[in-house]
PDB file of N, CA, C and O in Angstrom, chain B, residues numbered from 101:
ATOM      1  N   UNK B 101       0.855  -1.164   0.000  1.00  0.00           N
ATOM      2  CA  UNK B 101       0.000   0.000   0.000  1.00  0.00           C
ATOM      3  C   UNK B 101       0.904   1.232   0.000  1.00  0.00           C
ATOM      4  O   UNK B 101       1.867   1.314   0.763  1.00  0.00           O
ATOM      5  N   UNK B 102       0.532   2.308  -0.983  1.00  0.00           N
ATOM      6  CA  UNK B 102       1.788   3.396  -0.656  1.00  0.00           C
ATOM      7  C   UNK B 102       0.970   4.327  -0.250  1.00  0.00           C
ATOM      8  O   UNK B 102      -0.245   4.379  -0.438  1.00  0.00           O
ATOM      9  N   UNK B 103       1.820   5.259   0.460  1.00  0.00           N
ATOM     10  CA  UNK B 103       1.587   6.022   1.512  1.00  0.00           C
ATOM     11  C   UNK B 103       0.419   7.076   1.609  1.00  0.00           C
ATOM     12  O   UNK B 103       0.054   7.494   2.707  1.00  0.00           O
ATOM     13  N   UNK B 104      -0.204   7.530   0.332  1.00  0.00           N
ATOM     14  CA  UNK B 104      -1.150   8.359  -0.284  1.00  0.00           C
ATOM     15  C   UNK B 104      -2.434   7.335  -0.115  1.00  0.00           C
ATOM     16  O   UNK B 104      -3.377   7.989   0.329  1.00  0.00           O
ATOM     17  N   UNK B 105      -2.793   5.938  -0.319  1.00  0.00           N
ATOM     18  CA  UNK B 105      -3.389   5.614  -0.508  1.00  0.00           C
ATOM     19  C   UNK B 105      -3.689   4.903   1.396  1.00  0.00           C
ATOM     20  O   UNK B 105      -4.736   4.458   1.868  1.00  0.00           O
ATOM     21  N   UNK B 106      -2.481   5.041   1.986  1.00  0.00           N
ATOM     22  CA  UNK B 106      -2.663   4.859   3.883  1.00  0.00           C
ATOM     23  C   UNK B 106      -3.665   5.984   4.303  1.00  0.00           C
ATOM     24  O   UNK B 106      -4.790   6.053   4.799  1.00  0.00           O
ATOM     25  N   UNK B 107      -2.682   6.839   3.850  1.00  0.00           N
ATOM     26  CA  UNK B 107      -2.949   8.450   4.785  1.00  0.00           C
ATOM     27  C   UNK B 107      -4.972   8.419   4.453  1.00  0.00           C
ATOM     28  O   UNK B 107      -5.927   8.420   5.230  1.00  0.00           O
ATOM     29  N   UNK B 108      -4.883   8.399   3.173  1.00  0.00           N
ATOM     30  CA  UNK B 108      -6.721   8.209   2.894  1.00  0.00           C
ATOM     31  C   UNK B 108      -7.232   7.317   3.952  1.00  0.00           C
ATOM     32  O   UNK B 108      -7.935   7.730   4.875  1.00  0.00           O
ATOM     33  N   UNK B 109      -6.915   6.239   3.824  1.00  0.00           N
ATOM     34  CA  UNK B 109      -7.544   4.869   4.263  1.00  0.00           C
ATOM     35  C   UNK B 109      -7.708   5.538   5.726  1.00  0.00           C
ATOM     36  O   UNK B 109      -8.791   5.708   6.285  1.00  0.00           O
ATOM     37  N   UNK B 110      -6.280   5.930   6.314  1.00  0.00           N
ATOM     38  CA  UNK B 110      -6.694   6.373   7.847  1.00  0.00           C
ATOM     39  C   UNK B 110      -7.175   6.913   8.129  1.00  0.00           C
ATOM     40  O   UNK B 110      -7.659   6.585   9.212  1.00  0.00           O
ATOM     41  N   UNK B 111      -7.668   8.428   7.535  1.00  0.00           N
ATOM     42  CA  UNK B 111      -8.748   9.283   7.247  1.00  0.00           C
ATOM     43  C   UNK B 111      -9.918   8.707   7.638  1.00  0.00           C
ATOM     44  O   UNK B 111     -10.719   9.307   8.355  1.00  0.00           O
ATOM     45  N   UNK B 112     -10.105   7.527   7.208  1.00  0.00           N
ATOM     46  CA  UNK B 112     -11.708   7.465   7.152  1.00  0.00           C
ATOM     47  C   UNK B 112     -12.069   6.430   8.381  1.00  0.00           C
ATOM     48  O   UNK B 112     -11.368   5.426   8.513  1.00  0.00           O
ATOM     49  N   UNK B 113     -13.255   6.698   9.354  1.00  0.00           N
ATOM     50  CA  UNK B 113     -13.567   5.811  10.766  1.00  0.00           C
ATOM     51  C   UNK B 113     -13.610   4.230  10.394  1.00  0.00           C
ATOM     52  O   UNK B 113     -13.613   3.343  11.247  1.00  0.00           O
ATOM     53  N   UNK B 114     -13.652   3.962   8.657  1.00  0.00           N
ATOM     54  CA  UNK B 114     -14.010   2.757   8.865  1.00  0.00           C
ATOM     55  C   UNK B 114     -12.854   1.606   8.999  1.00  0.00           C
ATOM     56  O   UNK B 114     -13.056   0.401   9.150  1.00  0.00           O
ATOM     57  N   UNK B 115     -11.511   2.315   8.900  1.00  0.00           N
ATOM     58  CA  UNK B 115     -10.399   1.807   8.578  1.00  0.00           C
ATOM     59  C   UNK B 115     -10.341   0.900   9.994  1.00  0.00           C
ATOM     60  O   UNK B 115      -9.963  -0.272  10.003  1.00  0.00           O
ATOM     61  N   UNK B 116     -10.841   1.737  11.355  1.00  0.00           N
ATOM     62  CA  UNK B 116     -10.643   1.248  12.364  1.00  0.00           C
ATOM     63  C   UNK B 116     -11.382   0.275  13.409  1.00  0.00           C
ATOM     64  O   UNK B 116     -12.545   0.579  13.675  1.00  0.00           O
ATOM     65  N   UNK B 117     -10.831  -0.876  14.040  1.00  0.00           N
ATOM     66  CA  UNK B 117     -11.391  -1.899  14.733  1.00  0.00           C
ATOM     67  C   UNK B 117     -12.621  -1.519  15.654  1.00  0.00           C
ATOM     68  O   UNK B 117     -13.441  -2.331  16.081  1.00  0.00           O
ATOM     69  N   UNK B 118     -12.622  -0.468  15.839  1.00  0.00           N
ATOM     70  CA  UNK B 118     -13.241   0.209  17.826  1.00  0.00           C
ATOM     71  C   UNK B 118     -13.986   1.526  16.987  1.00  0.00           C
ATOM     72  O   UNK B 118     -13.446   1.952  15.967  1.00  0.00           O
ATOM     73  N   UNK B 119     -15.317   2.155  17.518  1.00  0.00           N
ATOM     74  CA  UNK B 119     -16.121   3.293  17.091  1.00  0.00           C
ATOM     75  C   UNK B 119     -15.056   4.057  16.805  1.00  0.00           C
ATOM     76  O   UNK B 119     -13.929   3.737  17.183  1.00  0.00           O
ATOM     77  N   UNK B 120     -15.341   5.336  15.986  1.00  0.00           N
ATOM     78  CA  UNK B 120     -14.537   6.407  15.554  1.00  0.00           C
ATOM     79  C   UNK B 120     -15.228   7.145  15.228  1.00  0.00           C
ATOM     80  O   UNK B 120     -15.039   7.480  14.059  1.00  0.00           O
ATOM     81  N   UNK B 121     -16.487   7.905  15.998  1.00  0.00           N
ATOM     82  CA  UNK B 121     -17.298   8.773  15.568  1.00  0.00           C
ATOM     83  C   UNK B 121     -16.521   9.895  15.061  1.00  0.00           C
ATOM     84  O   UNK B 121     -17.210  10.874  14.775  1.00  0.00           O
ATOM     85  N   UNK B 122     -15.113  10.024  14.852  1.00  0.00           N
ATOM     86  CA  UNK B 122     -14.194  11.359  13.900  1.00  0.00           C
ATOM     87  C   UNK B 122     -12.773  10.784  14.037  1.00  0.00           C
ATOM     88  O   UNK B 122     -12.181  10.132  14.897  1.00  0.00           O
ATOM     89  N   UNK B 123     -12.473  11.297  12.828  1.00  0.00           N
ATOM     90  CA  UNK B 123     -10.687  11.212  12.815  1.00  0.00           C
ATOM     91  C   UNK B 123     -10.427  12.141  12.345  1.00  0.00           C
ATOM     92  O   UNK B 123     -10.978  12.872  11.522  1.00  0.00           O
ATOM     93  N   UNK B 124      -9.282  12.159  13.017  1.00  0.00           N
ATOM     94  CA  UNK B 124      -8.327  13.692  13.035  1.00  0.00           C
ATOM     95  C   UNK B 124      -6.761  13.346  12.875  1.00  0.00           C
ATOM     96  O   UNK B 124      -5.980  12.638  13.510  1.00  0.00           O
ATOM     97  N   UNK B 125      -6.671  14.070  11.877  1.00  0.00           N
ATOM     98  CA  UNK B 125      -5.090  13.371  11.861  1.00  0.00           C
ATOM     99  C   UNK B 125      -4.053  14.881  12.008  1.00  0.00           C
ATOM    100  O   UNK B 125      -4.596  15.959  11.769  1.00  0.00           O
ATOM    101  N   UNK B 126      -2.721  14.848  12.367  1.00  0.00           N
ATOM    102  CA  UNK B 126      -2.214  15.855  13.083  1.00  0.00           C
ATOM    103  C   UNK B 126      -0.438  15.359  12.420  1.00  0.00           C
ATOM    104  O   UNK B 126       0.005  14.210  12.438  1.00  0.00           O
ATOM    105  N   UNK B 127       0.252  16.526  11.918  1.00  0.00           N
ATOM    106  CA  UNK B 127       1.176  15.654  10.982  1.00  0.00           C
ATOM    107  C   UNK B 127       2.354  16.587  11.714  1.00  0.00           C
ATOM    108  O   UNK B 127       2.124  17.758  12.018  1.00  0.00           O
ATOM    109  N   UNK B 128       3.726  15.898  11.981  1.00  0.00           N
ATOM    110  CA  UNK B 128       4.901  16.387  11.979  1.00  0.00           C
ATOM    111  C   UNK B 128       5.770  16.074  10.551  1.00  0.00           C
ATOM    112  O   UNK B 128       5.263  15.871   9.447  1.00  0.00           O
ATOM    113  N   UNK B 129       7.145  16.090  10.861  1.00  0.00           N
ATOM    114  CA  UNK B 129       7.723  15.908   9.852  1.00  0.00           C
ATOM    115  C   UNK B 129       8.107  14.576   9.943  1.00  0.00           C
ATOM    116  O   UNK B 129       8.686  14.635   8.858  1.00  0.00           O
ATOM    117  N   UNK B 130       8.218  13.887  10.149  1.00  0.00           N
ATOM    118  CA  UNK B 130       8.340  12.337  10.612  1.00  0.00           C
ATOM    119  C   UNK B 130       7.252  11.168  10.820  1.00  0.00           C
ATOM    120  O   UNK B 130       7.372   9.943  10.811  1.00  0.00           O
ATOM    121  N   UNK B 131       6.234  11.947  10.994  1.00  0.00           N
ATOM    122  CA  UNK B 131       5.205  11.205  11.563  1.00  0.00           C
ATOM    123  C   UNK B 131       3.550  11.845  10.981  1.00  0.00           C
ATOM    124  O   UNK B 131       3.281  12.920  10.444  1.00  0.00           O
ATOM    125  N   UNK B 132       2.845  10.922  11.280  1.00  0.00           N
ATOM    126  CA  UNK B 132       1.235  11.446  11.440  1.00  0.00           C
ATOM    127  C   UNK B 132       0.447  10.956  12.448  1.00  0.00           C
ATOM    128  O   UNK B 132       0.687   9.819  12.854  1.00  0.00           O
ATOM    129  N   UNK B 133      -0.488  11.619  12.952  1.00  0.00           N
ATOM    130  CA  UNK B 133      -1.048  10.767  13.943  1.00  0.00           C
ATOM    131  C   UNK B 133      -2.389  10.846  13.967  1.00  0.00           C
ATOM    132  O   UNK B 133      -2.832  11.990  14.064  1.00  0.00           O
ATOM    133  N   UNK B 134      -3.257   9.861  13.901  1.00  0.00           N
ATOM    134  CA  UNK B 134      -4.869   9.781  13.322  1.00  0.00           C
ATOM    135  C   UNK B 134      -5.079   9.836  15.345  1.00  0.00           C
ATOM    136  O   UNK B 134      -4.561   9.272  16.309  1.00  0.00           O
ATOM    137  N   UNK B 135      -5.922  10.654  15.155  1.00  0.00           N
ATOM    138  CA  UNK B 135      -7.079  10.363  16.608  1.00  0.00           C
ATOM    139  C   UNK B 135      -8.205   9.540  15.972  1.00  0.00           C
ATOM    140  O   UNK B 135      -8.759  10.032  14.989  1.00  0.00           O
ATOM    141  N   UNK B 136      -8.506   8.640  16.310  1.00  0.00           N
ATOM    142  CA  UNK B 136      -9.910   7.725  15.858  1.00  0.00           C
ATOM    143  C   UNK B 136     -10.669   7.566  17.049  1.00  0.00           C
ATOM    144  O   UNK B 136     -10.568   6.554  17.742  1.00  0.00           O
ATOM    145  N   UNK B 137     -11.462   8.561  17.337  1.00  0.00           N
ATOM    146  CA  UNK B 137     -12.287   8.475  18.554  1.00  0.00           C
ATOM    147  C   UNK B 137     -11.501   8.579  19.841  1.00  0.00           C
ATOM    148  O   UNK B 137     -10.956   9.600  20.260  1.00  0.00           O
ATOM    149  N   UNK B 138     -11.520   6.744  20.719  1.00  0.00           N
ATOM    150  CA  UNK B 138     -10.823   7.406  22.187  1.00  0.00           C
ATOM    151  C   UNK B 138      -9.384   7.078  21.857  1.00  0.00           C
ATOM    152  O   UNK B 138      -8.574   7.410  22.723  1.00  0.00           O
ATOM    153  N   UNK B 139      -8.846   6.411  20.628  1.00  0.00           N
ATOM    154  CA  UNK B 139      -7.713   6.036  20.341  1.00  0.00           C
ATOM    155  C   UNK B 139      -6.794   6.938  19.114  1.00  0.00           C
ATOM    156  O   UNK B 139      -7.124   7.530  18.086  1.00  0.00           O
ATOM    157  N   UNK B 140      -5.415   6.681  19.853  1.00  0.00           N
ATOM    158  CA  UNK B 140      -4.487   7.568  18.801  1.00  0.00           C
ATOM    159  C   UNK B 140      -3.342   6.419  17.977  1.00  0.00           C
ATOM    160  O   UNK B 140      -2.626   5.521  18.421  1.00  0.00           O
ATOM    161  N   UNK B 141      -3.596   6.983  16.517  1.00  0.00           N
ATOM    162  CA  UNK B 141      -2.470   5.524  15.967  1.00  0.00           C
ATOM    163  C   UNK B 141      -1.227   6.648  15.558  1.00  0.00           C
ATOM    164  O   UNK B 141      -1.678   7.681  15.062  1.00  0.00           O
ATOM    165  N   UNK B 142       0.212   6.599  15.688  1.00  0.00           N
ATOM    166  CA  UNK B 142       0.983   7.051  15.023  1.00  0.00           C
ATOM    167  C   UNK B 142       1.404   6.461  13.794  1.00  0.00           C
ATOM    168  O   UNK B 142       1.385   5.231  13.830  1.00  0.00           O
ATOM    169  N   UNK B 143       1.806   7.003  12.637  1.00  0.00           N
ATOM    170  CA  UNK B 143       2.495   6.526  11.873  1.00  0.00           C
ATOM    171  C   UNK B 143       3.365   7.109  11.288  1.00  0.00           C
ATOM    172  O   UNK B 143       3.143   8.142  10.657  1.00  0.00           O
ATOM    173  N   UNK B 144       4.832   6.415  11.409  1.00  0.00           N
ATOM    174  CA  UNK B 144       5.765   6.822  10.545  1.00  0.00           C
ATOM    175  C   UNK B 144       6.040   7.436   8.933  1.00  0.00           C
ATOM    176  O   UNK B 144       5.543   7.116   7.853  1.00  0.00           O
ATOM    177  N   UNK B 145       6.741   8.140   9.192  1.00  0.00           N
ATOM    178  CA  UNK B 145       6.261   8.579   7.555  1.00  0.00           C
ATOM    179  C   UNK B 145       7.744   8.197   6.937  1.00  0.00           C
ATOM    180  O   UNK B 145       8.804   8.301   7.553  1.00  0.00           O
ATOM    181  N   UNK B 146       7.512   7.543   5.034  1.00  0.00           N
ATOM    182  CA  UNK B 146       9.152   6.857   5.012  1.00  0.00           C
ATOM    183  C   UNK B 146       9.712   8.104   4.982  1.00  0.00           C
ATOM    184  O   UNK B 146       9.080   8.954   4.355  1.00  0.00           O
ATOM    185  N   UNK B 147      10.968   8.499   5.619  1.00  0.00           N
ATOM    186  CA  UNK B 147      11.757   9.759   5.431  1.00  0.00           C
ATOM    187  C   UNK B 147      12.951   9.402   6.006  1.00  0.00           C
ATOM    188  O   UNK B 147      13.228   8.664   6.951  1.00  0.00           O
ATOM    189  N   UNK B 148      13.688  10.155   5.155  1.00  0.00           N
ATOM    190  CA  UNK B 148      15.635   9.965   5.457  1.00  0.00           C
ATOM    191  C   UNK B 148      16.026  11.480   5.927  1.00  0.00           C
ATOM    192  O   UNK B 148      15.551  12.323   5.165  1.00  0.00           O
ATOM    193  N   UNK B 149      16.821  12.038   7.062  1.00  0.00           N
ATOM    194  CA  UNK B 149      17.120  12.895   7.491  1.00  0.00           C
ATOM    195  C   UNK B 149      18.524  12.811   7.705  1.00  0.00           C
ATOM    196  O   UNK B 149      19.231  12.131   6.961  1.00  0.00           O
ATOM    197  N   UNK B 150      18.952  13.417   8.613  1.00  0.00           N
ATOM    198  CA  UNK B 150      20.656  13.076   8.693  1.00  0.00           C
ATOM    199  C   UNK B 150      20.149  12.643  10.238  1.00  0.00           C
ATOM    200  O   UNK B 150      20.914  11.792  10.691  1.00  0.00           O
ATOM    201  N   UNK B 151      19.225  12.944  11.035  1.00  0.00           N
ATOM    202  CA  UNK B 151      18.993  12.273  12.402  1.00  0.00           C
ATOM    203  C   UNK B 151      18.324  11.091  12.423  1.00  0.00           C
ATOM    204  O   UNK B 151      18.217  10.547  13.522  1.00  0.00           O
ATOM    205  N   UNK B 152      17.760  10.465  11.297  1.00  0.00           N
ATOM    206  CA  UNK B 152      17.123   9.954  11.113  1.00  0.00           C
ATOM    207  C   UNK B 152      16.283   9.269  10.083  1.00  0.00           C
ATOM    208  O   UNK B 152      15.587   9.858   9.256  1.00  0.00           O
ATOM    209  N   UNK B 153      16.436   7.704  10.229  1.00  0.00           N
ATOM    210  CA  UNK B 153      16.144   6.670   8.706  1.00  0.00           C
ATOM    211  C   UNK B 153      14.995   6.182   8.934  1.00  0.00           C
ATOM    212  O   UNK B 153      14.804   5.161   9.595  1.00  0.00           O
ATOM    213  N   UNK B 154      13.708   7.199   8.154  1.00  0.00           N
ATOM    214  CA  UNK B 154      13.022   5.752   8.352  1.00  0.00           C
ATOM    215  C   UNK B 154      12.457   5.294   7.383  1.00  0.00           C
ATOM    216  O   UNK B 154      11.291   4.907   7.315  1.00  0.00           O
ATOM    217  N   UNK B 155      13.584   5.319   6.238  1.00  0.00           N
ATOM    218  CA  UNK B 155      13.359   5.307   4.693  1.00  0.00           C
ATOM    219  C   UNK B 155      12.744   3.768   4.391  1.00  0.00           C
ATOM    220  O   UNK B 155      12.269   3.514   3.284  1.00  0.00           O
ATOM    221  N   UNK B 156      12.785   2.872   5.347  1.00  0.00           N
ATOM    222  CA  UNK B 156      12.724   0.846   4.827  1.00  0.00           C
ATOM    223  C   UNK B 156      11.249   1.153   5.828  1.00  0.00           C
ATOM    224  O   UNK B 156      11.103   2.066   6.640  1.00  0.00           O
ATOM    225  N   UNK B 157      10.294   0.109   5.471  1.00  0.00           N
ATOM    226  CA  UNK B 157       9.472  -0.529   6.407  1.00  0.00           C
ATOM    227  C   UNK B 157      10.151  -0.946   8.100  1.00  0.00           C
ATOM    228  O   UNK B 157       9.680  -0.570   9.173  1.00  0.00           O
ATOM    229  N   UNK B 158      11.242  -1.727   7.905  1.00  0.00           N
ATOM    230  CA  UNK B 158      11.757  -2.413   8.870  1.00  0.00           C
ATOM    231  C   UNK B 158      12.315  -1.655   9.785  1.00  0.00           C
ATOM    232  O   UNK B 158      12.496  -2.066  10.931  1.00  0.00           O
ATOM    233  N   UNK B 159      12.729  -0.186   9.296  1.00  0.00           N
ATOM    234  CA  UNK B 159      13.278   0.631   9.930  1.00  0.00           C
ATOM    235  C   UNK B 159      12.476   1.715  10.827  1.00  0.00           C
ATOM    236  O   UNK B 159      12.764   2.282  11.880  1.00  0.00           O
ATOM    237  N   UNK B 160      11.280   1.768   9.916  1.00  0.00           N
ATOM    238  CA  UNK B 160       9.633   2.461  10.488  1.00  0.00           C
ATOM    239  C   UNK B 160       9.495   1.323  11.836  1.00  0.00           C
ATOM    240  O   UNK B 160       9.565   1.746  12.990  1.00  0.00           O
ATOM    241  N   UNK B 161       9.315   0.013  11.571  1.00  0.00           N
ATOM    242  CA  UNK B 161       8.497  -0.784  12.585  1.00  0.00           C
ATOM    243  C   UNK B 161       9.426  -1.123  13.981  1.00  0.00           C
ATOM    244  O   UNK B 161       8.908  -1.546  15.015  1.00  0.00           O
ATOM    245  N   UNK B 162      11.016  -0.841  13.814  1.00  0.00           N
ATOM    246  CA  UNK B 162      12.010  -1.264  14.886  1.00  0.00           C
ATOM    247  C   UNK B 162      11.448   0.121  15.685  1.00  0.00           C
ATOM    248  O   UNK B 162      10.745  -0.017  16.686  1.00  0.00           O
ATOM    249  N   UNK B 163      11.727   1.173  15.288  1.00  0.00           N
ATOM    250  CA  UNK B 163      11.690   2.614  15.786  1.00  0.00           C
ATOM    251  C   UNK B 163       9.931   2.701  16.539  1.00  0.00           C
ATOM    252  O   UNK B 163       9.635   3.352  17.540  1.00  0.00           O
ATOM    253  N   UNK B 164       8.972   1.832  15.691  1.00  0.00           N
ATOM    254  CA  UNK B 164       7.854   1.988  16.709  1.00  0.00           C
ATOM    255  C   UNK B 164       7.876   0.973  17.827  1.00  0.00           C
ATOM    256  O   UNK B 164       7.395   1.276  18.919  1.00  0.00           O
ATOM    257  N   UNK B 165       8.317  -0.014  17.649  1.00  0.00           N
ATOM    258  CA  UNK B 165       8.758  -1.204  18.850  1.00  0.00           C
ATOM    259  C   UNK B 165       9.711  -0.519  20.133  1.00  0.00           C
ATOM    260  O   UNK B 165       9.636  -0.747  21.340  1.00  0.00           O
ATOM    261  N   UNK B 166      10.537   0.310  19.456  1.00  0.00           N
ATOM    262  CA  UNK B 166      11.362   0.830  20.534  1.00  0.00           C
ATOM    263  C   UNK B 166      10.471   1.981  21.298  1.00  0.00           C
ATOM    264  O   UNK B 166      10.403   1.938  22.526  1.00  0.00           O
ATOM    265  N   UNK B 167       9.746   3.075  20.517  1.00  0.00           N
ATOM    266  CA  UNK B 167       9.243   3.617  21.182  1.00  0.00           C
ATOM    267  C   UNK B 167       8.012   3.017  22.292  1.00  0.00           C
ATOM    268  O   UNK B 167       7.847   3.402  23.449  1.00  0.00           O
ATOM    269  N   UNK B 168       7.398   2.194  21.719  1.00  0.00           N
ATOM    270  CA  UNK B 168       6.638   1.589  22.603  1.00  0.00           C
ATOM    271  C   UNK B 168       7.602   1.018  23.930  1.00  0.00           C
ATOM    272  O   UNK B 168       7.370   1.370  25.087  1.00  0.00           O
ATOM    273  N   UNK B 169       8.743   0.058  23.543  1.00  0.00           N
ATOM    274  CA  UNK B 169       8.774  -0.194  24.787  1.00  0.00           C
ATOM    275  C   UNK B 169       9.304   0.702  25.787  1.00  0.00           C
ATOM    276  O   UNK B 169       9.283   0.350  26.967  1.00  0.00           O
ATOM    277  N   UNK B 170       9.778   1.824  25.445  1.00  0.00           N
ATOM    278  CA  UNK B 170      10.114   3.168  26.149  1.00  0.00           C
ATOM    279  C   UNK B 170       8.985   3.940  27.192  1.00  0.00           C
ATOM    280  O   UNK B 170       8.829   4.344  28.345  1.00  0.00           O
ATOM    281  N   UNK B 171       8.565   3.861  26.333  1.00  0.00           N
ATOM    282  CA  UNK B 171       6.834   4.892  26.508  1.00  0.00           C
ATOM    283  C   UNK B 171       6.170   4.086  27.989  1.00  0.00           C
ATOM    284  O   UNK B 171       5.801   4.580  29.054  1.00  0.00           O
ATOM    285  N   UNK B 172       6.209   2.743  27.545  1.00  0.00           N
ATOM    286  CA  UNK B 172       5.268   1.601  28.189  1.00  0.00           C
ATOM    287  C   UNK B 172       5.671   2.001  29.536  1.00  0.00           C
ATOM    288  O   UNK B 172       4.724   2.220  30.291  1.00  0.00           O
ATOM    289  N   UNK B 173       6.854   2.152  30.028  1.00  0.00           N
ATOM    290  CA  UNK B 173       7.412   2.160  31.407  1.00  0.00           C
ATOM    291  C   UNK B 173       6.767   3.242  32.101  1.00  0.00           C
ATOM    292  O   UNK B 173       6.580   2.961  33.285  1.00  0.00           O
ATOM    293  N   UNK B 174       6.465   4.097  31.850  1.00  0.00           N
ATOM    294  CA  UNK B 174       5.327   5.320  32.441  1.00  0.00           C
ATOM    295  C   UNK B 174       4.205   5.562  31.510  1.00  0.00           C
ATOM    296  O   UNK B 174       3.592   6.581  31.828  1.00  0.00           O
ATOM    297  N   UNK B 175       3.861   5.132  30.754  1.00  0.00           N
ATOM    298  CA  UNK B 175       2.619   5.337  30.329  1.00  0.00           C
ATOM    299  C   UNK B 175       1.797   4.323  29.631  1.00  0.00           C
ATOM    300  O   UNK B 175       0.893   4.589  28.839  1.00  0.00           O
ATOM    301  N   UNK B 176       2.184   3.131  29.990  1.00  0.00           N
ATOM    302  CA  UNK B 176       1.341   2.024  29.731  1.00  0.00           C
ATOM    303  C   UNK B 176      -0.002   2.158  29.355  1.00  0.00           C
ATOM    304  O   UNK B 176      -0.238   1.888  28.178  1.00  0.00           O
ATOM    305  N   UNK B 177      -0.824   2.463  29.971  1.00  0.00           N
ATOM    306  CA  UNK B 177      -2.378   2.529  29.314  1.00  0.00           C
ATOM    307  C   UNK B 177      -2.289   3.691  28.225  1.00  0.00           C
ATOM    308  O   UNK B 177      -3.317   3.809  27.557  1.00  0.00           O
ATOM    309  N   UNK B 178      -1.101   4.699  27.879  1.00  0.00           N
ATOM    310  CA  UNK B 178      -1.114   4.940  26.502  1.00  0.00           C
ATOM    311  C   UNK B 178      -0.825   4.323  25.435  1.00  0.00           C
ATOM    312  O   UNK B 178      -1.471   4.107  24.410  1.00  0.00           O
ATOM    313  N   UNK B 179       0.405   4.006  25.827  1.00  0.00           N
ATOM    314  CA  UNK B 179       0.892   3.371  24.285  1.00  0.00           C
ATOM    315  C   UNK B 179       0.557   1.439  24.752  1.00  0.00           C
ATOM    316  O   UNK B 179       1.065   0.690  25.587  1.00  0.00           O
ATOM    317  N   UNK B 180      -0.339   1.295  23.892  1.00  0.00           N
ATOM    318  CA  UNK B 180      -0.778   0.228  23.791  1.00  0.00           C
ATOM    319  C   UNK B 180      -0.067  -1.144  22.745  1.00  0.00           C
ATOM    320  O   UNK B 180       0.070  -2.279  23.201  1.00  0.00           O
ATOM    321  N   UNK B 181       0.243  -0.842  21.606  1.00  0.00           N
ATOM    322  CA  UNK B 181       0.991  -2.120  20.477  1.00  0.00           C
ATOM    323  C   UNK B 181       1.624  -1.223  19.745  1.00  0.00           C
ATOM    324  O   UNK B 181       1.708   0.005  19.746  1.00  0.00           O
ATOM    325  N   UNK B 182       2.182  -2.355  18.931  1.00  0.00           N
ATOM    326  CA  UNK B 182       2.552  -1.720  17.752  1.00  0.00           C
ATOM    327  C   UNK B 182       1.630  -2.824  16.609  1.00  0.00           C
ATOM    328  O   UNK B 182       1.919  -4.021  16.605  1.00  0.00           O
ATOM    329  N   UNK B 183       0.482  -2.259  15.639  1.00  0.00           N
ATOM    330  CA  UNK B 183       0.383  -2.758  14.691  1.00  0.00           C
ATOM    331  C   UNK B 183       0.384  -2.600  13.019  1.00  0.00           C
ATOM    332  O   UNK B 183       0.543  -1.535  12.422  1.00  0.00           O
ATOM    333  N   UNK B 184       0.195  -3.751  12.485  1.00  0.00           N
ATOM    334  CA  UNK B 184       0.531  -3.297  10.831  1.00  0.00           C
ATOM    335  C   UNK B 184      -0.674  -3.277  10.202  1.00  0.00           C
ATOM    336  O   UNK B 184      -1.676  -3.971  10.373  1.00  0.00           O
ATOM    337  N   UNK B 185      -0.373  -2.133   9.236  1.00  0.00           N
ATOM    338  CA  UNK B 185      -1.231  -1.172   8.636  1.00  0.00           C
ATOM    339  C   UNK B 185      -1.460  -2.373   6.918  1.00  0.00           C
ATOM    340  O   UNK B 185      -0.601  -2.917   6.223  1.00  0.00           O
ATOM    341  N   UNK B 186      -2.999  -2.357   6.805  1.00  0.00           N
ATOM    342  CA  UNK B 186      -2.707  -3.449   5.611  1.00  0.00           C
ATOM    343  C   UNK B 186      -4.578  -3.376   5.054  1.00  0.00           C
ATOM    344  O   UNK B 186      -5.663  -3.604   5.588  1.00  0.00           O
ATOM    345  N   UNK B 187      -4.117  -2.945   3.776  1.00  0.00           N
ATOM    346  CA  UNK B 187      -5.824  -2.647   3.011  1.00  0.00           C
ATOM    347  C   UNK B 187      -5.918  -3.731   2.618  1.00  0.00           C
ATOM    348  O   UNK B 187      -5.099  -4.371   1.959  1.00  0.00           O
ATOM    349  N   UNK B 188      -7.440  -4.184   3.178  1.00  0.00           N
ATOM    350  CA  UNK B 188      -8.142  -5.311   3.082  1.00  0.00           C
ATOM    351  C   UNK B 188      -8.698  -4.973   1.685  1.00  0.00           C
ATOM    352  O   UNK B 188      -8.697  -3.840   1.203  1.00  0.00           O
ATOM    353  N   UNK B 189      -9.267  -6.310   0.973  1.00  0.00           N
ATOM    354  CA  UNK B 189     -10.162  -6.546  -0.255  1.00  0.00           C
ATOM    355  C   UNK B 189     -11.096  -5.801  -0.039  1.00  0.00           C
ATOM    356  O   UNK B 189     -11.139  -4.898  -0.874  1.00  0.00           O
ATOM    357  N   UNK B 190     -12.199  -5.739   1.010  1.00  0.00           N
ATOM    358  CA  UNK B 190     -12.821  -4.428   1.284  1.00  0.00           C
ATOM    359  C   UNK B 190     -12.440  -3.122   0.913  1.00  0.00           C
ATOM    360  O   UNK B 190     -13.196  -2.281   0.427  1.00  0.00           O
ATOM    361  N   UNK B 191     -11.379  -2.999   1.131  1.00  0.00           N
ATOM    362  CA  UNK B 191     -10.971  -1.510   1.613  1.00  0.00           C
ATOM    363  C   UNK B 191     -10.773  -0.835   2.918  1.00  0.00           C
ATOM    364  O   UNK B 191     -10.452   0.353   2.956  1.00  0.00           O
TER     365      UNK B 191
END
């Protein structure tokens, strides 16, 4: 799925498991982050910096694993998983 056709998909409440009476998405330079109701998903955006690679998939998903397990140590009931982003035959 490339990244134009995510950013849509996340856009819309139906993308997500749990109600989403609105999504709101909120963008840095690295990242985006959908609010879907009571839940927030980050996502990496692919980008190469000189601080920072997160030009590969593998390199997006280590960097959210790490942040999670960082995060988890004081804020556990925030950061909840890390999962993968993947358009169903549905849509």
């Amino acid at each position: 799925m490339d990244e134009a056709n995510s950013v849509a998909a996340l856009c819309s409440a139906a993308a997500y498991p749990h109600d989403a009476p609105y999504v709101r998405m909120l963008e840095t330079h690295i990242s985006r982050v959908f609010l879907a109701g009571d839940f927030a998903y980050k996502f990496r955006k692919p980008v190469k910096f000189d601080y920072v690679d997160f030009s590969t998939l593998e390199r997006r998903k280590a960097d959210c694993e790490q942040e999670l397990t960082c995060n988890q140590c004081l804020a556990q009931h925030l950061y909840l998983d890390v999962v993968p982003i993947a358009l169903t035959p549905g849509g």
